[in-house]
XYZ file of C-alpha atoms in Angstrom:
97
model
C 53.910 -83.633 -25.137
C 53.852 -79.846 -25.342
C 50.770 -77.808 -26.215
C 51.805 -77.200 -29.815
C 52.176 -80.926 -30.489
C 48.835 -81.650 -28.830
C 47.084 -79.025 -30.965
C 48.759 -80.230 -34.167
C 47.869 -83.846 -33.390
C 44.231 -82.892 -32.799
C 44.064 -80.872 -36.023
C 45.602 -83.690 -38.061
C 42.935 -86.065 -36.746
C 40.162 -83.977 -38.324
C 38.702 -85.075 -41.661
C 40.326 -83.481 -44.706
C 37.905 -81.352 -46.715
C 38.808 -79.777 -50.064
C 36.791 -76.753 -51.141
C 37.751 -74.335 -53.918
C 34.780 -72.172 -52.903
C 36.033 -71.924 -49.304
C 39.551 -71.005 -50.436
C 38.106 -68.369 -52.793
C 36.307 -66.790 -49.821
C 39.492 -66.854 -47.717
C 41.307 -64.984 -50.510
C 38.712 -62.172 -50.223
C 39.579 -61.465 -46.569
C 42.239 -59.202 -45.084
C 45.395 -60.691 -43.579
C 44.673 -62.025 -40.093
C 48.154 -61.014 -38.885
C 48.733 -57.474 -40.195
C 45.265 -56.595 -41.619
C 46.634 -55.983 -45.132
C 43.781 -55.751 -47.651
C 42.831 -58.681 -49.902
C 43.652 -60.664 -51.869
C 45.190 -62.986 -49.307
C 46.880 -66.363 -49.506
C 44.958 -69.149 -47.761
C 47.397 -70.622 -45.224
C 46.697 -74.164 -44.045
C 47.135 -74.525 -40.283
C 49.724 -77.193 -39.481
C 50.812 -77.303 -43.111
C 51.319 -80.789 -44.437
C 51.500 -84.121 -42.721
C 52.911 -87.049 -44.646
C 52.714 -84.881 -47.747
C 49.003 -84.108 -47.291
C 47.770 -80.573 -46.535
C 45.373 -80.079 -43.664
C 41.720 -79.483 -44.463
C 40.854 -76.421 -46.556
C 38.459 -75.469 -43.747
C 41.499 -74.984 -41.484
C 42.868 -72.003 -43.370
C 43.471 -68.403 -42.426
C 44.015 -65.452 -44.774
C 47.614 -64.173 -44.896
C 49.075 -61.447 -47.082
C 52.019 -62.552 -49.201
C 54.523 -60.941 -46.799
C 53.168 -62.661 -43.684
C 52.824 -65.943 -45.566
C 56.480 -65.851 -46.577
C 57.598 -64.908 -43.050
C 55.681 -67.709 -41.327
C 57.665 -69.954 -39.041
C 57.288 -72.714 -36.543
C 57.409 -70.377 -33.548
C 54.727 -71.054 -30.955
C 53.761 -67.367 -30.861
C 53.075 -67.374 -34.597
C 51.094 -70.602 -34.442
C 49.107 -69.264 -31.483
C 48.201 -66.117 -33.437
C 47.096 -68.190 -36.432
C 45.040 -70.542 -34.300
C 43.357 -67.625 -32.535
C 42.677 -65.991 -35.920
C 41.184 -69.239 -37.220
C 38.887 -69.631 -34.223
C 37.762 -65.985 -34.471
C 37.134 -66.373 -38.202
C 35.110 -69.556 -37.736
C 33.092 -67.920 -34.952
C 32.386 -64.866 -37.121
C 31.332 -67.002 -40.083
C 29.099 -69.138 -37.865
C 27.516 -65.997 -36.396
C 26.856 -64.592 -39.871
C 25.205 -67.882 -40.837
C 22.795 -67.598 -37.910
C 21.321 -64.325 -39.221
């Protein structure tokens, strides 16, 4: 099993959380790929599985252009995953203040 499949399998095993408030906050952030200003589209990491989107907590902000250009390339997924981890770390750090 390659790394991408391992990561996707692990993400799909996480509980699915739906949060309109979380998605509203994601929309207020700049694009994590090209840094375009908000509003952004919340992009669910790993997309859907059996017709079910991944958790709303596993979203990254993408401008409309980057969202439409997304693909299944490992480099793109890696950038999104790194952006998600950085975003979660930043939000956790802000919560500690």
